[in-house]
Tab-separated table of C-alpha atoms in Angstrom:
chain	number	residue	atom	x	y	z
D	735	UNK	CA	-21.713	-43.998	14.390
D	736	UNK	CA	-22.847	-41.684	11.631
D	737	UNK	CA	-23.232	-38.799	14.089
D	738	UNK	CA	-19.634	-39.333	15.311
D	739	UNK	CA	-18.359	-39.227	11.736
D	740	UNK	CA	-20.217	-36.017	10.932
D	741	UNK	CA	-19.018	-34.427	14.150
D	742	UNK	CA	-15.452	-35.442	13.244
D	743	UNK	CA	-15.658	-33.916	9.787
D	744	UNK	CA	-17.179	-30.684	11.164
D	745	UNK	CA	-14.488	-30.447	13.841
D	746	UNK	CA	-11.774	-30.925	11.118
D	747	UNK	CA	-13.277	-28.252	8.870
D	748	UNK	CA	-13.566	-25.759	11.747
D	749	UNK	CA	-10.027	-26.379	12.942
D	750	UNK	CA	-8.478	-25.669	9.552
D	751	UNK	CA	-6.715	-22.298	9.392
D	752	UNK	CA	-8.080	-19.761	6.860
D	753	UNK	CA	-6.219	-18.984	3.758
D	754	UNK	CA	-2.851	-17.342	4.322
D	755	UNK	CA	-2.266	-13.911	2.929
D	756	UNK	CA	1.004	-13.832	1.107
D	757	UNK	CA	1.485	-10.210	0.034
D	758	UNK	CA	0.754	-6.669	1.101
D	759	UNK	CA	-1.090	-5.021	-1.756
D	760	UNK	CA	-1.948	-1.332	-1.967
D	761	UNK	CA	-5.406	-0.908	-0.512
D	762	UNK	CA	-5.680	2.877	-0.964
D	763	UNK	CA	-3.673	5.989	-1.123
D	764	UNK	CA	-4.091	9.667	-0.256
D	765	UNK	CA	-4.094	11.394	-2.700
D	766	UNK	CA	-6.167	8.653	-4.360
D	767	UNK	CA	-4.842	6.601	-7.257
D	768	UNK	CA	-5.566	8.413	-10.502
D	769	UNK	CA	-7.084	11.414	-8.764
D	770	UNK	CA	-6.790	15.117	-9.459
D	771	UNK	CA	-6.361	17.293	-6.353
D	772	UNK	CA	-6.992	21.031	-6.386
D	773	UNK	CA	-4.398	21.951	-3.789
D	774	UNK	CA	-0.971	20.344	-3.398
D	775	UNK	CA	-1.016	17.591	-0.726
D	776	UNK	CA	1.365	17.999	2.223
D	777	UNK	CA	1.552	14.257	2.778
D	778	UNK	CA	1.377	11.093	0.643
D	779	UNK	CA	-0.077	8.148	2.503
D	780	UNK	CA	-0.160	4.527	1.350
D	781	UNK	CA	-2.299	1.919	3.140
D	782	UNK	CA	-1.769	-1.738	2.422
D	783	UNK	CA	-3.838	-4.897	2.894
D	784	UNK	CA	-1.604	-6.256	5.583
D	785	UNK	CA	1.206	-5.053	7.907
D	786	UNK	CA	4.488	-4.133	6.343
D	787	UNK	CA	8.143	-3.807	7.391
D	788	UNK	CA	8.890	-0.079	7.046
D	789	UNK	CA	12.632	-0.723	7.154
D	790	UNK	CA	12.384	-2.512	3.828
D	791	UNK	CA	9.898	-0.178	2.181
D	792	UNK	CA	10.433	2.767	-0.176
D	793	UNK	CA	8.387	5.433	-1.855
D	794	UNK	CA	9.558	7.649	-4.734
D	795	UNK	CA	7.670	10.508	-6.342
D	796	UNK	CA	8.524	11.848	-9.774
D	797	UNK	CA	7.075	14.585	-11.907
D	798	UNK	CA	5.825	14.307	-15.499
D	799	UNK	CA	9.409	14.792	-16.757
D	800	UNK	CA	10.683	11.911	-14.539
D	801	UNK	CA	12.474	14.264	-12.118
D	802	UNK	CA	12.559	12.855	-8.560
D	803	UNK	CA	10.731	14.942	-6.036
D	804	UNK	CA	12.452	15.244	-2.633
D	805	UNK	CA	10.109	13.845	0.055
D	806	UNK	CA	10.455	13.719	3.798
D	807	UNK	CA	11.630	10.612	5.580
D	808	UNK	CA	9.408	7.501	5.393
D	809	UNK	CA	7.006	7.350	8.355
D	810	UNK	CA	5.141	4.290	9.626
D	811	UNK	CA	2.149	5.595	11.503
D	812	UNK	CA	0.256	2.209	11.546
D	813	UNK	CA	1.265	-1.396	10.906
D	814	UNK	CA	-0.113	-1.361	7.309
D	815	UNK	CA	0.538	2.263	6.466
D	816	UNK	CA	3.521	4.331	5.287
D	817	UNK	CA	3.709	8.073	4.595
D	818	UNK	CA	6.047	10.721	3.324
D	819	UNK	CA	5.779	14.452	3.531
D	820	UNK	CA	5.720	16.388	0.201
D	821	UNK	CA	7.080	19.792	-0.688
D	822	UNK	CA	4.719	22.259	-2.321
D	823	UNK	CA	4.002	20.484	-5.549
D	824	UNK	CA	3.512	22.558	-8.702
D	825	UNK	CA	0.463	21.892	-10.929
D	826	UNK	CA	1.085	18.748	-13.006
D	827	UNK	CA	1.084	15.017	-13.029
D	828	UNK	CA	3.078	12.909	-10.500
D	829	UNK	CA	4.004	9.253	-10.422
D	830	UNK	CA	4.340	7.384	-7.131
D	831	UNK	CA	6.520	4.265	-7.231
D	832	UNK	CA	6.417	2.118	-4.124
D	833	UNK	CA	7.940	-1.140	-2.914
D	834	UNK	CA	7.180	-2.815	0.405
D	835	UNK	CA	7.879	-6.038	2.208
D	836	UNK	CA	5.049	-7.519	4.272
D	837	UNK	CA	5.665	-8.849	7.724
D	838	UNK	CA	5.671	-12.371	6.328
D	839	UNK	CA	8.629	-11.302	4.111
D	840	UNK	CA	6.861	-11.166	0.722
D	841	UNK	CA	7.860	-8.152	-1.472
D	842	UNK	CA	5.364	-6.259	-3.586
D	843	UNK	CA	5.757	-3.090	-5.683
D	844	UNK	CA	3.737	-0.852	-7.943
D	845	UNK	CA	3.114	2.600	-9.108
D	846	UNK	CA	0.262	4.992	-9.747
D	847	UNK	CA	-0.300	8.592	-10.749
D	848	UNK	CA	-2.183	11.583	-9.376
D	849	UNK	CA	-2.412	15.183	-10.597
D	850	UNK	CA	-2.333	18.604	-8.986
D	851	UNK	CA	-4.612	21.008	-10.784
D	852	UNK	CA	-3.372	24.545	-11.310
D	853	UNK	CA	-5.243	27.705	-10.392
């Protein structure tokens, strides 16, 4: 009888689903968060911890004065990745502001900076 109870408990524990992920958080970016790059990047890529809905996502880049930088259209090269092309950025500091909706409909947003070093 005890063996049947132990087997039942083990079966119940193994059948439980794992914890549900509720939000797509920024996993990494290229250029990296807080980094200084020595040549202007042609593309800004953001990778998240779970798949996102590109149709409900946005990325904005501003310079140190808060002026918006015109980027290319938002691309979605992988389920958890978005990217935008960048013009030739001048030396200085840039802020990336992003907002995404994960495939399970939870929104997240954030921002980070990176710098382009001058010659």
